[in-house]
Short mmCIF file of C-alpha atoms and ligand atoms in Angstrom, two decimals:
data_model
loop_
_atom_site.label_atom_id
_atom_site.label_comp_id
_atom_site.label_asym_id
_atom_site.label_seq_id
_atom_site.Cartn_x
_atom_site.Cartn_y
_atom_site.Cartn_z
CA MET A 27 -20.62 26.81 12.16
CA SER A 28 -22.84 23.83 11.49
CA GLU A 29 -22.46 20.63 13.48
CA ARG A 30 -19.53 18.46 12.51
CA ILE A 31 -20.31 15.07 11.03
CA LYS A 32 -18.48 12.07 12.45
CA THR A 33 -17.99 8.43 11.41
CA PRO A 34 -21.12 6.36 12.05
CA ARG A 35 -21.16 4.32 15.29
CA GLY A 36 -19.02 1.21 15.09
CA THR A 37 -16.97 2.41 12.11
CA PHE A 38 -13.51 3.96 11.85
CA ASP A 39 -11.08 5.59 9.48
CA VAL A 40 -7.82 3.89 8.59
CA LEU A 41 -4.85 6.22 8.23
CA GLY A 42 -1.25 6.93 9.09
CA GLU A 43 0.69 4.24 10.93
CA ALA A 44 -2.43 2.09 11.27
CA ALA A 45 -2.75 2.03 7.49
CA LEU A 46 0.89 0.96 7.16
CA ALA A 47 0.49 -1.80 9.77
CA ARG A 48 -2.65 -3.01 7.99
CA ALA A 49 -0.95 -3.08 4.61
CA ALA A 50 1.94 -5.09 6.08
CA LEU A 51 -0.46 -7.63 7.58
CA GLU A 52 -2.38 -7.91 4.32
CA GLY A 53 0.86 -8.47 2.41
CA THR A 54 1.92 -11.25 4.80
CA ALA A 55 -1.44 -13.02 4.53
CA ARG A 56 -1.57 -12.64 0.77
CA GLY A 57 1.93 -14.14 0.42
CA ILE A 58 1.07 -17.18 2.57
CA LEU A 59 -2.26 -17.84 0.84
CA GLU A 60 -1.06 -17.31 -2.71
CA ARG A 61 1.98 -19.54 -2.15
CA ALA A 62 -0.50 -22.25 -1.09
CA GLY A 63 -2.41 -21.86 -4.37
CA TYR A 64 -5.29 -19.65 -3.24
CA GLU A 65 -6.54 -17.15 -5.80
CA ARG A 66 -8.08 -13.81 -4.95
CA ILE A 67 -11.82 -13.37 -5.20
CA GLU A 68 -13.89 -10.27 -4.56
CA THR A 69 -17.67 -10.37 -4.49
CA PRO A 70 -20.13 -7.45 -4.31
CA THR A 71 -20.54 -5.52 -1.08
CA PHE A 72 -24.26 -6.30 -1.14
CA GLU A 73 -26.15 -9.42 -2.16
CA ALA A 74 -29.73 -10.68 -2.34
CA THR A 75 -30.98 -10.98 1.26
CA ALA A 76 -32.09 -14.57 0.56
CA LEU A 77 -28.44 -15.61 0.12
CA PHE A 78 -27.71 -14.95 3.78
CA ALA A 79 -31.14 -15.95 5.09
CA ARG A 80 -30.72 -19.37 3.45
CA GLY A 81 -26.94 -19.69 3.61
CA VAL A 82 -26.09 -18.36 7.06
CA GLY A 83 -29.39 -19.51 8.60
CA GLU A 84 -32.62 -17.85 9.70
CA SER A 85 -32.10 -18.72 13.36
CA THR A 86 -28.66 -17.12 13.71
CA ASP A 87 -28.05 -13.80 15.48
CA VAL A 88 -26.41 -12.54 12.31
CA VAL A 89 -29.57 -12.99 10.22
CA GLN A 90 -32.07 -12.21 12.96
CA LYS A 91 -30.56 -9.04 14.35
CA GLU A 92 -27.39 -7.91 12.66
CA MET A 93 -28.00 -7.48 8.96
CA TYR A 94 -28.18 -4.15 7.18
CA THR A 95 -31.08 -4.94 4.88
CA PHE A 96 -32.91 -2.55 2.63
CA ASP A 97 -35.02 -2.28 -0.46
CA ASP A 98 -32.88 -1.58 -3.52
CA GLY A 99 -35.48 0.89 -4.78
CA GLY A 100 -37.01 -1.63 -7.17
CA GLY A 101 -38.71 -3.83 -4.59
CA ASP A 102 -35.85 -6.32 -4.14
CA SER A 103 -34.40 -6.88 -0.70
CA ILE A 104 -30.65 -6.59 -0.53
CA THR A 105 -28.22 -6.88 2.38
CA LEU A 106 -24.73 -5.56 3.07
CA ARG A 107 -22.69 -8.76 3.34
CA PRO A 108 -22.30 -9.85 6.98
CA GLU A 109 -19.83 -12.59 6.00
CA GLY A 110 -18.00 -13.98 2.97
CA THR A 111 -18.65 -17.71 2.73
CA ALA A 112 -22.16 -17.61 1.30
CA PRO A 113 -21.14 -15.02 -1.34
CA VAL A 114 -18.09 -17.09 -2.37
CA CYS A 115 -20.30 -20.18 -2.71
CA ARG A 116 -22.76 -18.15 -4.76
CA ALA A 117 -19.90 -17.10 -7.05
CA TYR A 118 -18.66 -20.72 -7.28
CA LEU A 119 -22.09 -21.72 -8.59
CA GLU A 120 -22.61 -18.68 -10.77
CA HIS A 121 -19.29 -19.18 -12.58
CA GLY A 122 -19.56 -22.95 -12.94
CA MET A 123 -16.37 -23.44 -10.92
CA HIS A 124 -17.26 -27.12 -10.43
CA LYS A 125 -15.72 -27.58 -13.91
CA LEU A 126 -12.30 -26.50 -12.59
CA PRO A 127 -9.93 -28.90 -10.82
CA GLN A 128 -11.32 -29.40 -7.32
CA PRO A 129 -11.01 -28.09 -4.73
CA VAL A 130 -11.21 -24.51 -5.96
CA LYS A 131 -9.18 -22.43 -3.50
CA LEU A 132 -10.11 -18.79 -3.09
CA TRP A 133 -9.12 -16.05 -0.68
CA TYR A 134 -10.57 -12.63 0.01
CA LEU A 135 -9.84 -9.44 1.85
CA SER A 136 -13.08 -7.56 2.16
CA SER A 137 -15.14 -5.49 4.55
CA PHE A 138 -18.26 -6.90 6.18
CA PHE A 139 -21.18 -5.35 8.02
CA ARG A 140 -22.97 -6.41 11.17
CA ALA A 141 -25.25 -4.18 13.24
CA GLU A 142 -23.71 -5.30 16.53
CA ARG A 143 -23.22 -3.34 19.72
CA PRO A 144 -19.78 -1.82 19.13
CA GLN A 145 -16.99 -2.50 21.61
CA HIS A 146 -13.23 -3.09 21.65
CA GLY A 147 -12.60 -5.44 18.71
CA ARG A 148 -16.21 -5.44 17.59
CA TYR A 149 -17.33 -3.06 14.88
CA ARG A 150 -20.22 -2.55 12.50
CA GLN A 151 -17.94 -2.43 9.50
CA PHE A 152 -14.90 -4.67 9.83
CA TRP A 153 -12.44 -6.41 7.54
CA GLN A 154 -11.79 -10.09 7.17
CA ILE A 155 -9.13 -12.08 5.42
CA GLY A 156 -10.76 -15.33 4.45
CA ALA A 157 -9.96 -18.54 2.60
CA GLU A 158 -12.40 -21.07 1.13
CA ALA A 159 -11.56 -24.44 -0.46
CA ILE A 160 -14.62 -25.74 -2.29
CA GLY A 161 -15.23 -29.12 -3.92
CA SER A 162 -13.43 -31.69 -1.78
CA ASP A 163 -14.33 -33.44 1.46
CA ASP A 164 -10.78 -34.71 2.01
CA PRO A 165 -9.81 -34.17 5.66
CA ALA A 166 -6.45 -32.90 4.38
CA VAL A 167 -8.33 -29.81 3.15
CA ASP A 168 -9.52 -29.16 6.70
CA ALA A 169 -6.04 -29.59 8.14
CA GLU A 170 -4.37 -27.52 5.43
CA THR A 171 -6.70 -24.53 5.77
CA ILE A 172 -6.34 -24.54 9.57
CA LEU A 173 -2.58 -24.70 9.20
CA LEU A 174 -2.58 -21.72 6.84
CA LEU A 175 -4.38 -19.53 9.35
CA ALA A 176 -1.99 -20.71 12.06
CA GLU A 177 0.90 -19.75 9.80
CA ILE A 178 -0.50 -16.26 9.18
CA LEU A 179 -1.06 -15.67 12.90
CA GLU A 180 2.45 -16.87 13.70
CA ALA A 181 3.96 -14.66 10.99
CA ILE A 182 2.37 -11.55 12.50
CA GLY A 183 3.28 -12.53 16.06
CA VAL A 184 -0.24 -13.32 17.32
CA GLN A 185 -0.28 -15.87 20.12
CA ALA A 186 -3.54 -17.72 19.81
CA ARG A 187 -5.07 -20.92 21.12
CA LEU A 188 -6.67 -23.24 18.63
CA ARG A 189 -9.96 -24.81 19.65
CA LEU A 190 -11.21 -27.66 17.53
CA SER A 191 -14.34 -29.77 17.30
CA SER A 192 -16.62 -31.60 14.91
CA LEU A 193 -20.33 -31.00 14.48
CA GLY A 194 -20.98 -34.12 12.39
CA THR A 195 -23.65 -34.21 9.73
CA PRO A 196 -26.97 -32.36 9.79
CA ASP A 197 -28.77 -35.64 10.65
CA THR A 198 -26.56 -36.33 13.64
CA ARG A 199 -27.00 -32.74 14.67
CA ALA A 200 -30.80 -32.93 14.35
CA GLU A 201 -30.91 -36.01 16.59
CA TYR A 202 -28.51 -34.44 19.02
CA LYS A 203 -30.56 -31.24 19.00
CA THR A 204 -33.63 -33.17 20.15
CA GLU A 205 -31.58 -34.82 22.89
CA LEU A 206 -30.16 -31.47 24.00
CA GLN A 207 -33.59 -29.85 23.96
CA ALA A 208 -34.92 -32.54 26.26
CA TYR A 209 -31.94 -32.05 28.56
CA LEU A 210 -32.42 -28.25 28.59
CA ARG A 211 -36.13 -28.60 29.30
CA ALA A 212 -35.36 -30.89 32.22
CA HIS A 213 -33.14 -28.12 33.64
CA GLU A 214 -35.25 -25.18 32.49
CA HIS A 215 -35.52 -23.60 35.96
CA ALA A 216 -31.75 -22.98 36.12
CA LEU A 217 -31.37 -21.44 32.66
CA SER A 218 -31.26 -17.75 31.71
CA GLY A 219 -34.44 -16.38 30.13
CA ASP A 220 -32.64 -15.86 26.85
CA VAL A 221 -31.48 -19.47 26.62
CA ARG A 222 -34.90 -20.74 27.71
CA ASP A 223 -36.56 -18.73 24.91
CA ARG A 224 -34.26 -20.32 22.36
CA ILE A 225 -34.56 -23.97 23.34
CA ASP A 226 -36.73 -24.62 20.31
CA LEU A 227 -34.92 -22.43 17.82
CA ASN A 228 -31.24 -22.81 18.64
CA PRO A 229 -30.45 -24.89 21.75
CA LEU A 230 -26.76 -25.16 20.81
CA ARG A 231 -26.26 -21.50 21.62
CA ALA A 232 -26.74 -22.42 25.29
CA PHE A 233 -23.05 -23.46 25.24
CA ASP A 234 -22.15 -19.83 24.52
CA ALA A 235 -24.03 -18.35 27.49
CA ASP A 236 -22.29 -16.23 30.13
CA HIS A 237 -25.08 -16.79 32.68
CA ALA A 238 -23.65 -18.75 35.67
CA GLY A 239 -26.68 -21.02 36.13
CA THR A 240 -26.75 -21.89 32.43
CA ARG A 241 -23.05 -22.61 32.40
CA GLN A 242 -23.43 -25.03 35.28
CA VAL A 243 -26.24 -26.84 33.49
CA MET A 244 -24.18 -27.00 30.31
CA GLU A 245 -21.28 -28.70 32.07
CA GLY A 246 -23.40 -31.81 32.36
CA ALA A 247 -25.02 -31.50 28.94
CA PRO A 248 -24.64 -34.26 26.33
CA ARG A 249 -21.93 -33.48 23.77
CA LEU A 250 -22.34 -33.68 20.06
CA LEU A 251 -18.78 -34.98 19.73
CA ASP A 252 -19.88 -38.18 21.51
CA ARG A 253 -22.69 -38.71 19.03
CA LEU A 254 -20.78 -38.60 15.71
CA THR A 255 -21.31 -41.32 13.10
CA ASP A 256 -18.37 -43.61 12.38
CA GLU A 257 -17.67 -41.80 9.12
CA ASP A 258 -17.62 -38.36 10.76
CA ARG A 259 -15.52 -39.63 13.62
CA GLU A 260 -13.00 -41.07 11.18
CA HIS A 261 -12.90 -37.79 9.24
CA PHE A 262 -12.21 -35.94 12.47
CA GLU A 263 -9.53 -38.42 13.54
CA ILE A 264 -7.67 -37.87 10.26
CA VAL A 265 -7.89 -34.07 10.61
CA LYS A 266 -6.41 -34.37 14.11
CA ALA A 267 -3.68 -36.76 12.99
CA LEU A 268 -2.66 -34.40 10.19
CA LEU A 269 -2.52 -31.45 12.57
CA ASP A 270 -0.51 -33.53 15.05
CA GLY A 271 1.87 -34.45 12.26
CA ALA A 272 2.29 -30.79 11.40
CA GLY A 273 3.13 -30.02 15.01
CA LEU A 274 0.13 -27.78 15.59
CA THR A 275 -1.24 -27.82 19.10
CA TYR A 276 -4.98 -27.58 19.68
CA GLU A 277 -7.57 -28.23 22.32
CA ILE A 278 -10.65 -30.26 21.65
CA ASP A 279 -13.53 -28.08 22.73
CA THR A 280 -16.75 -30.06 22.88
CA ALA A 281 -18.67 -26.86 23.59
CA LEU A 282 -17.41 -25.03 20.52
CA VAL A 283 -20.37 -23.64 18.62
CA ARG A 284 -20.01 -21.16 15.83
CA GLY A 285 -22.46 -18.36 15.23
CA LEU A 286 -23.37 -19.46 11.71
CA ASP A 287 -25.63 -22.38 10.79
CA TYR A 288 -23.87 -23.84 7.78
CA TYR A 289 -21.17 -25.81 9.56
CA THR A 290 -20.82 -29.58 9.27
CA ARG A 291 -18.01 -31.76 10.61
CA THR A 292 -14.83 -29.80 11.46
CA VAL A 293 -15.15 -26.45 13.23
CA PHE A 294 -12.37 -24.41 14.79
CA GLU A 295 -11.53 -21.07 16.30
CA PHE A 296 -8.33 -19.26 17.18
CA THR A 297 -8.68 -17.15 20.33
CA SER A 298 -6.26 -14.69 21.87
CA ASP A 299 -6.13 -13.54 25.46
CA ALA A 300 -4.81 -10.19 24.23
CA LEU A 301 -8.29 -9.32 22.99
CA GLY A 302 -10.46 -9.32 26.10
CA SER A 303 -14.07 -10.38 25.67
CA GLN A 304 -14.03 -10.43 21.86
CA SER A 305 -11.35 -13.11 21.91
CA GLY A 306 -12.06 -14.74 18.54
CA VAL A 307 -9.28 -13.82 16.13
CA GLY A 308 -10.47 -16.10 13.37
CA GLY A 309 -12.42 -19.24 12.82
CA GLY A 310 -14.24 -21.41 10.40
CA GLY A 311 -14.97 -24.96 9.45
CA ARG A 312 -16.52 -27.28 6.95
CA TYR A 313 -19.83 -26.41 5.26
CA ASP A 314 -20.75 -29.44 3.17
CA GLY A 315 -24.44 -28.48 2.92
CA LEU A 316 -24.19 -24.77 2.17
CA ILE A 317 -24.10 -24.91 -1.62
CA GLU A 318 -27.21 -27.09 -1.64
CA GLN A 319 -28.92 -24.58 0.67
CA ILE A 320 -28.40 -21.85 -1.89
CA GLY A 321 -29.67 -23.87 -4.85
CA GLY A 322 -26.66 -25.86 -6.09
CA PRO A 323 -25.75 -29.54 -6.13
CA HIS A 324 -24.19 -31.22 -3.10
CA THR A 325 -20.68 -29.71 -2.90
CA PRO A 326 -18.40 -29.90 0.12
CA GLY A 327 -16.47 -26.84 1.29
CA MET A 328 -14.13 -25.75 4.04
CA GLY A 329 -12.72 -22.38 5.06
CA TRP A 330 -12.16 -19.68 7.61
CA ALA A 331 -12.12 -15.95 8.11
CA ALA A 332 -10.00 -13.86 10.45
CA GLY A 333 -10.79 -10.32 11.52
CA VAL A 334 -8.15 -7.86 10.34
CA GLU A 335 -8.76 -5.47 13.26
CA ARG A 336 -8.58 -8.29 15.78
CA MET A 337 -5.36 -9.62 14.27
CA LEU A 338 -3.89 -6.13 14.49
CA LEU A 339 -5.06 -5.71 18.09
CA ALA A 340 -3.61 -9.07 19.07
CA SER A 341 -0.27 -8.65 17.34
CA PRO A 342 2.65 -6.89 19.00
CA ARG A 343 3.05 -3.32 17.77
CA GLN A 344 5.92 -3.14 15.36
CA PRO A 345 6.56 0.21 13.76
CA VAL A 346 6.28 -0.22 10.01
CA ALA A 347 8.62 2.01 8.02
CA PRO A 348 6.90 4.22 5.46
CA PRO A 349 7.86 3.50 1.86
CA PRO A 350 11.25 5.03 0.95
CA VAL A 351 11.55 8.21 -1.10
CA ASP A 352 14.19 8.13 -3.83
CA LEU A 353 14.04 11.72 -4.98
CA TYR A 354 12.63 14.97 -3.66
CA VAL A 355 12.32 17.74 -6.24
CA ALA A 356 12.73 21.20 -4.69
CA TYR A 357 12.84 24.55 -6.45
CA ALA A 358 14.06 27.96 -5.37
CA LYS A 359 11.52 30.19 -7.14
CA PRO A 360 8.04 29.77 -8.64
CA GLU A 361 9.44 30.18 -12.17
CA TYR A 362 11.17 26.79 -11.79
CA ARG A 363 7.91 25.04 -10.93
CA GLU A 364 7.23 23.85 -14.45
CA GLU A 365 10.67 22.31 -14.85
CA ALA A 366 10.42 20.75 -11.41
CA PHE A 367 7.01 19.34 -12.27
CA ARG A 368 8.42 17.77 -15.43
CA LEU A 369 11.42 16.29 -13.63
CA ALA A 370 9.20 14.72 -10.94
CA ALA A 371 6.88 13.22 -13.56
CA ASP A 372 9.84 11.81 -15.54
CA ALA A 373 11.40 10.34 -12.41
CA ARG A 374 8.16 8.61 -11.45
CA ARG A 375 7.76 7.25 -14.95
CA ALA A 376 11.27 5.82 -14.63
CA GLY A 377 10.10 4.00 -11.48
CA HIS A 378 11.63 6.23 -8.79
CA ALA A 379 9.59 7.08 -5.70
CA THR A 380 9.46 10.84 -6.11
CA ARG A 381 7.99 13.76 -4.16
CA LEU A 382 7.50 17.24 -5.54
CA GLU A 383 7.21 20.36 -3.42
CA LEU A 384 3.48 21.24 -3.39
CA GLY A 385 3.14 23.42 -0.32
CA GLY A 386 4.71 26.68 -1.49
CA ARG A 387 7.48 26.39 1.13
CA SER A 388 10.71 28.36 1.19
CA LEU A 389 13.74 26.47 -0.11
CA LYS A 390 14.83 25.91 3.49
CA GLY A 391 11.39 24.54 4.30
CA GLN A 392 11.53 22.25 1.30
CA LEU A 393 14.87 20.80 2.33
CA LYS A 394 13.48 20.16 5.79
CA GLN A 395 10.53 18.34 4.22
CA ALA A 396 12.87 16.25 2.08
CA ASP A 397 14.83 15.31 5.17
CA ARG A 398 11.69 14.42 7.09
CA ALA A 399 10.47 12.22 4.23
CA GLY A 400 13.80 10.38 4.33
CA ALA A 401 14.57 11.22 0.69
CA ARG A 402 17.73 9.64 -0.66
CA TYR A 403 18.35 12.49 -3.15
CA VAL A 404 17.15 16.06 -3.43
CA ALA A 405 17.22 17.88 -6.75
CA ILE A 406 17.21 21.66 -6.32
CA LEU A 407 16.28 23.81 -9.28
CA GLY A 408 17.45 27.41 -8.97
CA ASP A 409 19.27 30.36 -10.56
CA GLU A 410 22.57 28.48 -10.40
CA GLY A 411 21.15 25.59 -12.40
CA THR A 412 20.28 22.19 -11.05
CA SER A 413 22.07 20.72 -8.10
CA LEU A 414 21.72 17.23 -6.74
CA LYS A 415 22.23 16.45 -3.08
CA ASP A 416 22.99 12.94 -1.90
CA MET A 417 21.31 12.89 1.51
CA GLU A 418 23.24 9.83 2.60
CA SER A 419 26.74 11.23 2.06
CA GLY A 420 25.77 14.91 2.27
CA GLU A 421 27.59 15.47 -1.02
CA GLN A 422 26.09 18.10 -3.32
CA LYS A 423 27.03 18.75 -6.93
CA THR A 424 25.80 20.83 -9.83
CA VAL A 425 24.53 18.74 -12.69
CA GLU A 426 23.46 19.49 -16.25
CA PRO A 427 19.69 20.09 -16.38
CA GLY A 428 18.04 16.93 -17.62
CA THR A 429 20.76 14.61 -16.30
CA VAL A 430 19.35 14.12 -12.79
CA MET A 431 17.97 10.71 -13.69
CA HIS A 432 21.23 9.69 -15.22
CA HIS A 433 23.03 10.54 -11.99
CA ILE A 434 20.74 8.71 -9.62
CA ARG A 435 20.15 5.66 -11.79
CA GLY A 436 22.01 2.63 -10.54
CA THR A 437 22.64 4.06 -7.08
CA LEU A 438 19.19 3.36 -5.62
P1 LIG B 506 -17.13 -15.41 12.02
O1 LIG B 506 -16.62 -16.20 13.18
O2 LIG B 506 -18.49 -14.83 12.12
O3 LIG B 506 -17.02 -16.37 10.76
O4 LIG B 506 -16.12 -14.24 11.73
C1 LIG B 506 -14.74 -14.51 11.53
C2 LIG B 506 -13.89 -13.47 12.23
O5 LIG B 506 -14.27 -12.16 11.81
C3 LIG B 506 -14.05 -13.45 13.74
O6 LIG B 506 -13.23 -14.42 14.34
C4 LIG B 506 -13.59 -12.04 14.07
O7 LIG B 506 -12.17 -11.97 14.10
C5 LIG B 506 -14.07 -11.24 12.87
N1 LIG B 506 -15.32 -10.55 13.19
C6 LIG B 506 -16.59 -11.04 13.17
N2 LIG B 506 -17.48 -10.10 13.53
C7 LIG B 506 -16.77 -8.98 13.80
C8 LIG B 506 -17.10 -7.65 14.22
N3 LIG B 506 -18.36 -7.27 14.41
N4 LIG B 506 -16.10 -6.75 14.38
C9 LIG B 506 -14.80 -7.12 14.17
N5 LIG B 506 -14.43 -8.34 13.77
C10 LIG B 506 -15.39 -9.27 13.58
C11 LIG B 506 -17.36 -16.01 9.48
O8 LIG B 506 -17.61 -14.88 9.14
C12 LIG B 506 -17.30 -17.17 8.52
N6 LIG B 506 -17.67 -16.68 7.19
C13 LIG B 506 -15.92 -17.79 8.51
C14 LIG B 506 -15.82 -18.95 7.57
C15 LIG B 506 -15.28 -18.94 6.34
N7 LIG B 506 -16.28 -20.17 7.78
C16 LIG B 506 -16.05 -20.93 6.73
N8 LIG B 506 -15.45 -20.19 5.83
#
C-alpha cells in the first residue's frame, strides 16, 4: 500500500457534529449582522500581493512571514488572502460603492491563510466572520460594530473581555513612534534581541513581547493614548460614552497593539481565558487611511473579524441536533427500488426531508436506519403494497400507492 496522504500542517477537515456546531454559529452571526443591515460580501480567495503589502503593511508579521505568495504562472504575484479588510476595501473601490448611501455595511464568512506555527486555536487555514462599515467616521459606527460582535459572542455563550484603545491618526502615531524609539533605545540593554532588532521598523510591537525584561521596560513606556490630538480624544470619548450607554463593559488597554498596520483611532479586541495562549477571539478597529493606501480617495472605515474556530473553542459545547427527517423510504425487494426512488424524489420536491435506502440493507436493517435517523414516517414498499409507519405513534397502515404524500402532508 502506498503512503496515506493527510491534511497539510495547520489545516483540518470539518465534519459530523463539528460541522453542525459551525453551521449553528454561522446562522446566529448571520442573523445578528443581517438584522443590523449588513450585506454579505465574498471576495476571491487570492488577490494581487500588492493589496496586502500596501494595505496590511510591509512591516507586519503577516506580510513579512506569513503570506502564501506565488507566481500565478503569468509572472504576476498573487497571495492567498491572510485577512479580509483589504480585499473588502478593494471591492468597495472596484464597484464604486462610494455612490451608495454611506456607510456601506458588509459582512463576510470566509477562510483565510497564514503560514503561522500551528497550535491550539492557531491554524494555517482558518475561518473568520467579519464586518466592515465603510464611508463614515461617526464614532457611532465604532460603537455599533463593537456592540454587534459583543452580541454574537453573547449569543453563542462566549465569555470574553473587551479591551479598547485608540491609536490616533498616523501623524500622532509617527510622532509617538519617534518618542517610543528614543525610549526603547535608552533601555536597549534590557530588551529582547527580537524587540531590539525591530526598534526602527515596528517599535509598537514591543508592547506584545513575552520577554520579562522587555515587559518591565514597557511598563514605564510612554503611551500613545496620552498623546492623542483633541479631535481623536473626543472621538474616543464618544465611542466610550456610547458603549457605556449600551451597558457594555470594557477595559482601556493602553498597550493594545494590533498585528496589522492600517488601524487609526479606535482599536479593540475580545479575549477569552478559555483559549489559552491564543486568547484573541476577535478584534478590529478603524482604518481611515487604508483605502488611500490601496489607491482610492480618503475614505474612513471601521470593522472587525472573529475567528470561527476560536469562537467554537471558547463557547460551551452544546449538542446541536441534526436536521429532522420527515420520511424514510424503505423497500422489501430490489424490484421495488424504482418505485421507492420515485417516491423519495417526489417527496423531496414537495419539500419533505427524505432519505432513501441506498445501502442494500435488509428490510430490518432499513427500519433500524430509519429509527437511527429519527425519521418521523417510514414508507415501506413491498409485496403487500405500500405501508406507512408513523414512528411517533407506532401506528402502521396500508395506503394506496401514490398517496403517501397525501397522508403525511399537514402532519409534519
Ligand atoms: P486579526 O486580529 O488578524 O484581524 O484576526 C481576527 C481574528 O481571526 C483573531 O482574533 C482570531 O480569532 C482569528 N485568527 C487570526 N489568525 C488566526 C489563525 N492563524 N488561526 C485561527 N484563527 C485566527 C484581522 O484579520 C482584521 N482583518 C480584522 C479587522 C476587520 N479589522 C478591521 N476590520
